[in-house]
């Protein structure tokens, strides 16, 4: 109950659109605590985010929909029904790259290519949450910033979140 209350407090964020990465990571911790209660501790969580990134301002609810997709479309349905989610942050030329990597079911290469090709386009067949996150990143940081999907060596998916450092 406390995790759910904390989750909603962060979601509301007193009406602020940008929150520190530290709060978004706390939101993820609360979300995964709730999901692990629901599904019997099937999700392991790792964070590889240096303290220097914790005050980075990001659009609220940037990581949570991506972690939710990792749980529902990757970890929960894979053989064995358990896995991990890792969030990391790095400085790159021209900005910051956050990553959400899972050890879930993964996707075929053509599915990953289709995700990346249609991420900025409106389509009833494409996930609303992913499009919403990508559009908010584009509006906040400009063209060339947003989401990019790829398969990873864990057997799952990695979503890159490219942002400009403000």
CSV table of N, CA and C in Angstrom, one decimal:
chain,number,residue,atom,x,y,z
A,1,UNK,N,0.8,-1.2,0.0
A,1,UNK,CA,0.0,0.0,0.0
A,1,UNK,C,0.9,1.3,0.0
A,2,UNK,N,2.0,1.2,0.8
A,2,UNK,CA,2.9,2.4,0.8
A,2,UNK,C,3.5,2.6,-0.5
A,3,UNK,N,3.9,1.5,-1.2
A,3,UNK,CA,4.5,1.6,-2.6
A,3,UNK,C,3.5,2.2,-3.5
A,4,UNK,N,2.3,1.8,-3.5
A,4,UNK,CA,1.2,2.3,-4.3
A,4,UNK,C,1.0,3.8,-4.1
A,5,UNK,N,1.0,4.2,-2.8
A,5,UNK,CA,0.8,5.6,-2.5
A,5,UNK,C,2.0,6.5,-3.0
A,6,UNK,N,3.2,5.9,-2.8
A,6,UNK,CA,4.4,6.6,-3.3
A,6,UNK,C,4.4,6.7,-4.8
A,7,UNK,N,4.0,5.7,-5.4
A,7,UNK,CA,3.9,5.6,-6.9
A,7,UNK,C,3.0,6.7,-7.4
A,8,UNK,N,1.8,6.9,-6.8
A,8,UNK,CA,0.8,7.9,-7.3
A,8,UNK,C,1.3,9.3,-6.9
A,9,UNK,N,2.0,9.5,-5.8
A,9,UNK,CA,2.5,10.8,-5.5
A,9,UNK,C,3.5,11.2,-6.5
A,10,UNK,N,4.4,10.3,-7.0
A,10,UNK,CA,5.4,10.7,-8.0
A,10,UNK,C,4.7,10.9,-9.3
A,11,UNK,N,3.7,10.1,-9.7
A,11,UNK,CA,3.0,10.3,-10.9
A,11,UNK,C,2.4,11.7,-11.0
A,12,UNK,N,1.8,12.1,-9.9
A,12,UNK,CA,1.2,13.4,-9.9
A,12,UNK,C,2.2,14.6,-9.9
A,13,UNK,N,3.3,14.4,-9.1
A,13,UNK,CA,4.4,15.4,-9.1
A,13,UNK,C,4.0,16.8,-9.0
A,14,UNK,N,2.9,17.1,-8.3
A,14,UNK,CA,2.4,18.4,-8.2
A,14,UNK,C,2.2,19.2,-9.5
A,15,UNK,N,1.9,18.4,-10.5
A,15,UNK,CA,1.6,19.0,-11.8
A,15,UNK,C,2.8,19.3,-12.7
A,16,UNK,N,4.0,19.0,-12.2
A,16,UNK,CA,5.2,19.2,-12.9
A,16,UNK,C,5.4,18.2,-14.1
A,17,UNK,N,5.8,18.6,-15.2
A,17,UNK,CA,6.0,17.7,-16.4
A,17,UNK,C,7.4,17.1,-16.3
A,18,UNK,N,8.4,17.8,-15.8
A,18,UNK,CA,9.8,17.3,-15.7
A,18,UNK,C,10.1,17.0,-14.2
A,19,UNK,N,10.7,15.8,-14.0
A,19,UNK,CA,11.1,15.5,-12.6
A,19,UNK,C,12.5,15.0,-12.7
A,20,UNK,N,13.2,15.0,-11.5
A,20,UNK,CA,14.6,14.4,-11.5
A,20,UNK,C,14.5,12.9,-11.8
A,21,UNK,N,15.6,12.4,-12.4
A,21,UNK,CA,15.7,11.0,-12.7
A,21,UNK,C,15.6,10.2,-11.4
A,22,UNK,N,16.1,10.8,-10.3
A,22,UNK,CA,16.0,10.1,-9.0
A,22,UNK,C,14.6,9.7,-8.7
A,23,UNK,N,13.6,10.6,-8.9
A,23,UNK,CA,12.2,10.3,-8.7
A,23,UNK,C,11.6,9.3,-9.6
A,24,UNK,N,12.0,9.4,-10.9
A,24,UNK,CA,11.6,8.4,-11.8
A,24,UNK,C,12.1,7.0,-11.4
A,25,UNK,N,13.3,6.9,-11.0
A,25,UNK,CA,13.9,5.6,-10.5
A,25,UNK,C,13.1,5.1,-9.3
A,26,UNK,N,12.7,6.0,-8.4
A,26,UNK,CA,11.9,5.6,-7.2
A,26,UNK,C,10.5,5.1,-7.7
A,27,UNK,N,10.0,5.7,-8.7
A,27,UNK,CA,8.7,5.3,-9.3
A,27,UNK,C,8.8,3.9,-9.8
A,28,UNK,N,10.0,3.6,-10.5
A,28,UNK,CA,10.2,2.2,-11.0
A,28,UNK,C,10.3,1.2,-9.9
A,29,UNK,N,11.0,1.6,-8.8
A,29,UNK,CA,11.2,0.7,-7.7
A,29,UNK,C,9.8,0.4,-7.1
A,30,UNK,N,9.0,1.4,-6.9
A,30,UNK,CA,7.6,1.2,-6.4
A,30,UNK,C,6.8,0.3,-7.3
A,31,UNK,N,6.9,0.6,-8.6
A,31,UNK,CA,6.1,-0.2,-9.6
A,31,UNK,C,6.5,-1.6,-9.6
A,32,UNK,N,7.8,-1.9,-9.5
A,32,UNK,CA,8.3,-3.3,-9.6
A,32,UNK,C,8.0,-4.0,-8.2
A,33,UNK,N,7.9,-3.3,-7.1
A,33,UNK,CA,7.5,-3.9,-5.9
A,33,UNK,C,6.1,-4.4,-6.0
A,34,UNK,N,5.2,-3.5,-6.5
A,34,UNK,CA,3.8,-3.9,-6.7
A,34,UNK,C,3.7,-5.1,-7.7
A,35,UNK,N,4.4,-5.1,-8.8
A,35,UNK,CA,4.3,-6.1,-9.8
A,35,UNK,C,4.9,-7.5,-9.2
A,36,UNK,N,5.9,-7.4,-8.4
A,36,UNK,CA,6.5,-8.6,-7.8
A,36,UNK,C,5.5,-9.2,-6.8
A,37,UNK,N,4.8,-8.3,-6.0
A,37,UNK,CA,3.7,-8.8,-5.1
A,37,UNK,C,2.6,-9.6,-6.0
A,38,UNK,N,2.3,-9.0,-7.1
A,38,UNK,CA,1.2,-9.5,-7.9
A,38,UNK,C,1.6,-10.8,-8.6
A,39,UNK,N,2.9,-10.9,-9.1
A,39,UNK,CA,3.4,-12.1,-9.8
A,39,UNK,C,4.3,-13.0,-9.1
A,40,UNK,N,4.5,-12.8,-7.8
A,40,UNK,CA,5.3,-13.8,-7.1
A,40,UNK,C,6.8,-13.6,-7.3
A,41,UNK,N,7.3,-12.4,-7.3
A,41,UNK,CA,8.7,-12.1,-7.3
A,41,UNK,C,9.4,-12.6,-8.6
A,42,UNK,N,8.8,-12.4,-9.8
A,42,UNK,CA,9.4,-12.9,-11.0
A,42,UNK,C,10.4,-11.9,-11.6
A,43,UNK,N,10.5,-10.7,-11.1
A,43,UNK,CA,11.3,-9.6,-11.7
A,43,UNK,C,12.4,-9.2,-10.8
A,44,UNK,N,13.6,-9.3,-11.4
A,44,UNK,CA,14.8,-8.8,-10.7
A,44,UNK,C,15.1,-7.4,-11.3
A,45,UNK,N,15.5,-6.5,-10.4
A,45,UNK,CA,15.8,-5.1,-10.9
A,45,UNK,C,17.2,-4.7,-10.6
A,46,UNK,N,17.9,-4.1,-11.6
A,46,UNK,CA,19.2,-3.6,-11.4
A,46,UNK,C,19.2,-2.1,-11.9
A,47,UNK,N,20.0,-1.3,-11.2
A,47,UNK,CA,20.2,0.1,-11.7
A,47,UNK,C,21.7,0.3,-11.8
A,48,UNK,N,22.1,0.8,-12.9
A,48,UNK,CA,23.5,1.2,-13.2
A,48,UNK,C,23.5,2.6,-13.5
A,49,UNK,N,23.0,3.5,-12.6
A,49,UNK,CA,22.9,4.9,-12.8
A,49,UNK,C,23.8,5.6,-11.8
A,50,UNK,N,24.9,6.2,-12.3
A,50,UNK,CA,25.8,7.0,-11.5
A,50,UNK,C,25.0,8.1,-10.8
A,51,UNK,N,25.5,8.5,-9.6
A,51,UNK,CA,24.9,9.6,-8.8
A,51,UNK,C,24.9,10.9,-9.6
A,52,UNK,N,25.8,11.1,-10.5
A,52,UNK,CA,25.9,12.3,-11.2
A,52,UNK,C,24.6,12.5,-12.2
A,53,UNK,N,23.9,11.5,-12.4
A,53,UNK,CA,22.7,11.6,-13.3
A,53,UNK,C,21.4,11.8,-12.5
A,54,UNK,N,21.4,11.7,-11.2
A,54,UNK,CA,20.2,11.6,-10.4
A,54,UNK,C,19.4,12.9,-10.4
A,55,UNK,N,20.0,14.0,-10.6
A,55,UNK,CA,19.2,15.3,-10.7
A,55,UNK,C,18.9,15.7,-12.1
A,56,UNK,N,19.2,14.9,-13.1
A,56,UNK,CA,18.9,15.1,-14.5
A,56,UNK,C,17.3,15.2,-14.6
A,57,UNK,N,16.8,16.2,-15.2
A,57,UNK,CA,15.4,16.4,-15.3
A,57,UNK,C,14.9,15.7,-16.6
A,58,UNK,N,13.9,14.8,-16.4
A,58,UNK,CA,13.3,14.1,-17.5
A,58,UNK,C,11.8,14.2,-17.5
A,59,UNK,N,11.1,14.0,-18.6
A,59,UNK,CA,9.7,14.0,-18.6
A,59,UNK,C,9.2,12.9,-17.7
A,60,UNK,N,8.3,13.2,-16.8
A,60,UNK,CA,7.8,12.2,-15.9
A,60,UNK,C,7.1,11.1,-16.7
A,61,UNK,N,7.2,9.9,-16.1
A,61,UNK,CA,6.6,8.7,-16.8
A,61,UNK,C,7.3,8.4,-18.1
A,62,UNK,N,8.6,8.6,-18.1
A,62,UNK,CA,9.4,8.2,-19.3
A,62,UNK,C,9.8,6.7,-19.2
A,63,UNK,N,10.3,6.3,-18.1
A,63,UNK,CA,10.8,5.0,-17.9
A,63,UNK,C,9.7,3.9,-17.6
A,64,UNK,N,8.8,4.4,-16.8
A,64,UNK,CA,7.7,3.4,-16.3
A,64,UNK,C,7.0,2.7,-17.4
A,65,UNK,N,6.5,3.3,-18.5
A,65,UNK,CA,5.8,2.6,-19.5
A,65,UNK,C,6.8,1.6,-20.2
A,66,UNK,N,8.1,1.9,-20.3
A,66,UNK,CA,9.0,1.0,-20.9
A,66,UNK,C,9.3,-0.2,-20.0
A,67,UNK,N,9.4,0.0,-18.7
A,67,UNK,CA,9.5,-1.1,-17.8
A,67,UNK,C,8.3,-1.9,-17.8
A,68,UNK,N,7.1,-1.3,-17.8
A,68,UNK,CA,5.9,-2.0,-17.9
A,68,UNK,C,5.8,-3.0,-19.1
A,69,UNK,N,6.2,-2.4,-20.3
A,69,UNK,CA,6.3,-3.3,-21.5
A,69,UNK,C,7.3,-4.4,-21.3
A,70,UNK,N,8.4,-4.2,-20.6
A,70,UNK,CA,9.4,-5.3,-20.3
A,70,UNK,C,8.7,-6.4,-19.5
A,71,UNK,N,7.9,-6.0,-18.5
A,71,UNK,CA,7.2,-7.0,-17.7
A,71,UNK,C,6.2,-7.7,-18.5
A,72,UNK,N,5.3,-7.0,-19.1
A,72,UNK,CA,4.1,-7.6,-19.7
A,72,UNK,C,4.4,-8.3,-21.0
A,73,UNK,N,5.2,-7.7,-21.9
A,73,UNK,CA,5.5,-8.3,-23.2
A,73,UNK,C,6.8,-9.1,-23.3
A,74,UNK,N,7.6,-9.1,-22.2
A,74,UNK,CA,8.8,-9.8,-22.3
A,74,UNK,C,9.0,-10.8,-21.2
A,75,UNK,N,9.0,-10.4,-19.9
A,75,UNK,CA,9.4,-11.3,-18.8
A,75,UNK,C,8.2,-12.2,-18.5
A,76,UNK,N,7.0,-11.7,-18.4
A,76,UNK,CA,5.9,-12.5,-17.9
A,76,UNK,C,5.5,-13.6,-18.8
A,77,UNK,N,5.8,-13.4,-20.1
A,77,UNK,CA,5.4,-14.4,-21.1
A,77,UNK,C,6.5,-15.3,-21.6
A,78,UNK,N,7.7,-15.1,-21.2
A,78,UNK,CA,8.8,-16.0,-21.7
A,78,UNK,C,8.8,-17.3,-20.9
A,79,UNK,N,9.4,-18.3,-21.5
A,79,UNK,CA,9.6,-19.6,-20.8
A,79,UNK,C,10.2,-19.4,-19.5
A,80,UNK,N,9.7,-20.0,-18.5
A,80,UNK,CA,10.2,-19.8,-17.1
A,80,UNK,C,9.6,-18.7,-16.4
A,81,UNK,N,9.0,-17.7,-17.1
A,81,UNK,CA,8.2,-16.6,-16.5
A,81,UNK,C,8.9,-15.7,-15.5
A,82,UNK,N,10.2,-15.6,-15.6
A,82,UNK,CA,10.9,-14.6,-14.7
A,82,UNK,C,12.1,-14.0,-15.5
A,83,UNK,N,12.6,-12.9,-15.0
A,83,UNK,CA,13.7,-12.2,-15.7
A,83,UNK,C,14.1,-11.0,-15.0
A,84,UNK,N,14.9,-10.2,-15.6
A,84,UNK,CA,15.4,-8.9,-15.0
A,84,UNK,C,15.2,-7.7,-15.9
A,85,UNK,N,15.2,-6.6,-15.2
A,85,UNK,CA,15.2,-5.3,-15.9
A,85,UNK,C,16.3,-4.5,-15.3
A,86,UNK,N,17.1,-3.9,-16.2
A,86,UNK,CA,18.2,-3.1,-15.8
A,86,UNK,C,18.1,-1.7,-16.5
A,87,UNK,N,18.3,-0.7,-15.6
A,87,UNK,CA,18.3,0.7,-16.1
A,87,UNK,C,19.7,1.3,-16.0
A,88,UNK,N,20.1,1.9,-17.0
A,88,UNK,CA,21.5,2.5,-17.0
A,88,UNK,C,21.5,3.9,-17.6
A,89,UNK,N,22.5,4.6,-17.4
A,89,UNK,CA,22.7,6.0,-17.9
A,89,UNK,C,24.1,6.2,-18.3
A,90,UNK,N,24.3,6.9,-19.5
A,90,UNK,CA,25.6,7.2,-20.0
A,90,UNK,C,25.5,8.6,-20.7
A,91,UNK,N,26.7,9.3,-20.6
A,91,UNK,CA,26.8,10.5,-21.4
A,91,UNK,C,27.3,10.1,-22.8
A,92,UNK,N,26.7,10.6,-23.8
A,92,UNK,CA,27.1,10.3,-25.2
A,92,UNK,C,27.3,11.7,-25.9
A,93,UNK,N,27.9,11.6,-27.0
A,93,UNK,CA,28.1,12.9,-27.8
A,93,UNK,C,26.7,13.5,-28.1
A,94,UNK,N,26.6,14.7,-27.6
A,94,UNK,CA,25.3,15.4,-27.9
A,94,UNK,C,24.2,15.2,-26.9
A,95,UNK,N,24.5,14.4,-25.8
A,95,UNK,CA,23.4,14.3,-24.8
A,95,UNK,C,23.6,13.1,-23.8
A,96,UNK,N,22.5,12.5,-23.5
A,96,UNK,CA,22.5,11.5,-22.5
A,96,UNK,C,21.7,10.3,-23.1
A,97,UNK,N,22.2,9.1,-22.8
A,97,UNK,CA,21.4,7.9,-23.2
A,97,UNK,C,21.1,7.1,-21.9
A,98,UNK,N,19.8,7.0,-21.7
A,98,UNK,CA,19.3,6.1,-20.7
A,98,UNK,C,18.9,4.8,-21.4
A,99,UNK,N,19.0,3.7,-20.7
A,99,UNK,CA,18.6,2.4,-21.3
A,99,UNK,C,17.8,1.6,-20.4
A,100,UNK,N,16.7,0.9,-20.9
A,100,UNK,CA,15.9,0.0,-20.2
A,100,UNK,C,16.2,-1.4,-20.9
A,101,UNK,N,16.9,-2.3,-20.3
A,101,UNK,CA,17.2,-3.6,-20.9
A,101,UNK,C,16.5,-4.7,-20.1
A,102,UNK,N,15.9,-5.6,-20.8
A,102,UNK,CA,15.3,-6.7,-20.1
A,102,UNK,C,15.8,-8.0,-20.6
A,103,UNK,N,15.6,-9.1,-19.8
A,103,UNK,CA,15.9,-10.4,-20.2
A,103,UNK,C,14.7,-11.2,-20.6
A,104,UNK,N,13.7,-10.5,-21.2
A,104,UNK,CA,12.5,-11.2,-21.5
A,104,UNK,C,12.5,-12.0,-22.8
A,105,UNK,N,11.4,-12.1,-23.4
A,105,UNK,CA,11.2,-13.0,-24.5
A,105,UNK,C,11.9,-12.4,-25.8
A,106,UNK,N,12.0,-11.1,-25.9
A,106,UNK,CA,12.7,-10.5,-27.1
A,106,UNK,C,11.7,-10.5,-28.2
A,107,UNK,N,12.2,-10.0,-29.4
A,107,UNK,CA,11.4,-9.9,-30.6
A,107,UNK,C,12.3,-10.3,-31.8
A,108,UNK,N,11.6,-10.6,-32.8
A,108,UNK,CA,12.3,-10.9,-34.1
A,108,UNK,C,12.9,-9.6,-34.6
A,109,UNK,N,14.0,-9.7,-35.4
A,109,UNK,CA,14.6,-8.5,-35.9
A,109,UNK,C,13.6,-7.7,-36.8
A,110,UNK,N,12.7,-8.3,-37.5
A,110,UNK,CA,11.7,-7.5,-38.3
A,110,UNK,C,10.8,-6.8,-37.4
A,111,UNK,N,10.4,-7.3,-36.2
A,111,UNK,CA,9.6,-6.6,-35.3
A,111,UNK,C,10.3,-5.4,-34.7
A,112,UNK,N,11.5,-5.6,-34.4
A,112,UNK,CA,12.3,-4.4,-33.8
A,112,UNK,C,12.4,-3.3,-34.9
A,113,UNK,N,12.7,-3.7,-36.1
A,113,UNK,CA,12.7,-2.7,-37.2
A,113,UNK,C,11.4,-2.0,-37.4
A,114,UNK,N,10.3,-2.8,-37.3
A,114,UNK,CA,8.9,-2.2,-37.4
A,114,UNK,C,8.7,-1.2,-36.3
A,115,UNK,N,9.1,-1.6,-35.1
A,115,UNK,CA,8.9,-0.7,-33.9
A,115,UNK,C,9.6,0.6,-34.2
A,116,UNK,N,10.9,0.6,-34.6
A,116,UNK,CA,11.7,1.8,-34.8
A,116,UNK,C,11.1,2.6,-35.9
A,117,UNK,N,10.6,2.0,-37.0
A,117,UNK,CA,10.1,2.7,-38.1
A,117,UNK,C,8.8,3.4,-37.8
A,118,UNK,N,8.0,2.8,-36.9
A,118,UNK,CA,6.6,3.4,-36.7
A,118,UNK,C,6.5,4.1,-35.4
A,119,UNK,N,7.6,4.3,-34.7
A,119,UNK,CA,7.5,4.9,-33.3
A,119,UNK,C,7.0,6.4,-33.3
A,120,UNK,N,7.3,7.1,-34.4
A,120,UNK,CA,6.8,8.5,-34.4
A,120,UNK,C,5.5,8.6,-35.2
A,121,UNK,N,5.0,7.6,-35.8
A,121,UNK,CA,3.8,7.7,-36.6
A,121,UNK,C,2.6,7.2,-35.8
A,122,UNK,N,1.4,7.8,-36.0
A,122,UNK,CA,0.2,7.3,-35.4
A,122,UNK,C,-0.3,6.0,-36.1
A,123,UNK,N,-0.6,5.0,-35.3
A,123,UNK,CA,-1.1,3.8,-35.8
A,123,UNK,C,-1.9,3.1,-34.7
A,124,UNK,N,-3.1,2.6,-35.0
A,124,UNK,CA,-3.9,1.9,-34.0
A,124,UNK,C,-3.2,0.6,-33.5
A,125,UNK,N,-2.4,0.1,-34.4
A,125,UNK,CA,-1.7,-1.2,-34.0
A,125,UNK,C,-0.5,-1.0,-33.1
A,126,UNK,N,0.0,0.2,-33.0
A,126,UNK,CA,1.2,0.4,-32.3
A,126,UNK,C,0.9,0.9,-30.9
A,127,UNK,N,1.7,0.5,-29.9
A,127,UNK,CA,1.5,0.9,-28.5
A,127,UNK,C,1.3,2.4,-28.2
A,128,UNK,N,0.3,2.7,-27.6
A,128,UNK,CA,0.0,4.1,-27.2
A,128,UNK,C,1.1,4.6,-26.2
A,129,UNK,N,1.5,3.9,-25.2
A,129,UNK,CA,2.4,4.3,-24.2
A,129,UNK,C,3.8,4.6,-24.8
A,130,UNK,N,4.3,3.8,-25.7
A,130,UNK,CA,5.6,4.0,-26.4
A,130,UNK,C,5.5,5.2,-27.2
A,131,UNK,N,4.5,5.4,-28.0
A,131,UNK,CA,4.4,6.6,-28.9
A,131,UNK,C,4.3,7.8,-28.0
A,132,UNK,N,3.6,7.8,-26.9
A,132,UNK,CA,3.4,8.9,-26.0
A,132,UNK,C,4.8,9.3,-25.4
A,133,UNK,N,5.5,8.3,-25.0
A,133,UNK,CA,6.9,8.6,-24.4
A,133,UNK,C,7.7,9.2,-25.5
A,134,UNK,N,7.8,8.6,-26.6
A,134,UNK,CA,8.6,9.1,-27.7
A,134,UNK,C,8.3,10.6,-28.1
A,135,UNK,N,7.0,10.8,-28.2
A,135,UNK,CA,6.5,12.2,-28.6
A,135,UNK,C,6.9,13.2,-27.6
A,136,UNK,N,6.7,12.9,-26.3
A,136,UNK,CA,7.1,13.8,-25.2
A,136,UNK,C,8.6,14.1,-25.2
A,137,UNK,N,9.4,13.1,-25.5
A,137,UNK,CA,10.8,13.3,-25.6
A,137,UNK,C,11.2,14.2,-26.8
A,138,UNK,N,10.5,14.0,-27.9
A,138,UNK,CA,10.8,14.8,-29.1
A,138,UNK,C,10.3,16.3,-28.8
A,139,UNK,N,9.2,16.4,-28.2
A,139,UNK,CA,8.7,17.8,-27.9
A,139,UNK,C,9.6,18.5,-26.9
A,140,UNK,N,10.2,17.8,-25.9
A,140,UNK,CA,11.0,18.3,-24.9
A,140,UNK,C,12.4,18.6,-25.4
A,141,UNK,N,13.0,17.7,-26.1
A,141,UNK,CA,14.4,17.8,-26.5
A,141,UNK,C,14.7,18.1,-28.0
A,142,UNK,N,13.7,17.9,-28.8
A,142,UNK,CA,13.8,18.2,-30.2
A,142,UNK,C,14.0,17.0,-31.1
A,143,UNK,N,14.0,17.3,-32.4
A,143,UNK,CA,14.1,16.2,-33.4
A,143,UNK,C,15.5,15.5,-33.2
A,144,UNK,N,15.4,14.2,-33.4
A,144,UNK,CA,16.6,13.4,-33.2
A,144,UNK,C,16.8,12.8,-31.8
A,145,UNK,N,15.9,13.2,-30.9
A,145,UNK,CA,15.9,12.6,-29.6
A,145,UNK,C,14.6,11.7,-29.4
A,146,UNK,N,14.7,10.7,-28.6
A,146,UNK,CA,13.6,9.8,-28.4
A,146,UNK,C,14.0,8.4,-28.2
A,147,UNK,N,13.2,7.5,-28.6
A,147,UNK,CA,13.4,6.1,-28.3
A,147,UNK,C,13.9,5.3,-29.5
A,148,UNK,N,14.7,4.3,-29.2
A,148,UNK,CA,15.2,3.4,-30.2
A,148,UNK,C,15.3,2.0,-29.6
A,149,UNK,N,14.8,1.0,-30.3
A,149,UNK,CA,14.7,-0.4,-29.8
A,149,UNK,C,15.8,-1.2,-30.5
A,150,UNK,N,16.3,-2.2,-29.7
A,150,UNK,CA,17.2,-3.2,-30.3
A,150,UNK,C,17.2,-4.5,-29.4
A,151,UNK,N,17.5,-5.6,-30.0
A,151,UNK,CA,17.7,-6.9,-29.3
A,151,UNK,C,19.0,-6.8,-28.5
A,152,UNK,N,19.0,-7.5,-27.4
A,152,UNK,CA,20.2,-7.4,-26.6
A,152,UNK,C,20.8,-8.8,-26.3
A,153,UNK,N,22.0,-8.9,-25.7
A,153,UNK,CA,22.6,-10.2,-25.5
A,153,UNK,C,22.0,-11.0,-24.3
A,154,UNK,N,21.0,-10.4,-23.6
A,154,UNK,CA,20.3,-11.1,-22.5
A,154,UNK,C,19.1,-11.9,-23.1
A,155,UNK,N,18.9,-11.8,-24.4
A,155,UNK,CA,17.8,-12.5,-25.0
A,155,UNK,C,16.5,-11.6,-25.1
A,156,UNK,N,16.6,-10.4,-24.5
A,156,UNK,CA,15.4,-9.6,-24.5
A,156,UNK,C,15.6,-8.3,-25.4
A,157,UNK,N,15.0,-7.2,-24.9
A,157,UNK,CA,15.0,-6.0,-25.6
A,157,UNK,C,15.7,-4.9,-24.8
A,158,UNK,N,16.4,-4.0,-25.5
A,158,UNK,CA,16.9,-2.8,-24.9
A,158,UNK,C,16.3,-1.6,-25.6
A,159,UNK,N,15.7,-0.7,-24.8
A,159,UNK,CA,15.2,0.6,-25.3
A,159,UNK,C,16.1,1.7,-24.9
A,160,UNK,N,16.7,2.3,-25.9
A,160,UNK,CA,17.5,3.5,-25.7
A,160,UNK,C,16.6,4.8,-25.6
A,161,UNK,N,16.9,5.6,-24.7
A,161,UNK,CA,16.2,6.9,-24.5
A,161,UNK,C,17.2,7.9,-24.7
A,162,UNK,N,17.2,8.6,-25.8
A,162,UNK,CA,18.2,9.6,-26.1
A,162,UNK,C,17.6,11.0,-25.8
A,163,UNK,N,18.4,11.7,-25.0
A,163,UNK,CA,17.9,13.1,-24.5
A,163,UNK,C,19.1,14.0,-24.6
A,164,UNK,N,18.8,15.3,-24.7
A,164,UNK,CA,19.7,16.4,-24.6
A,164,UNK,C,19.9,16.7,-23.1
A,165,UNK,N,21.2,16.9,-22.7
A,165,UNK,CA,21.4,17.3,-21.3
A,165,UNK,C,21.1,18.8,-21.1
A,166,UNK,N,20.1,19.0,-20.2
A,166,UNK,CA,19.6,20.4,-20.0
A,166,UNK,C,20.4,21.0,-18.9
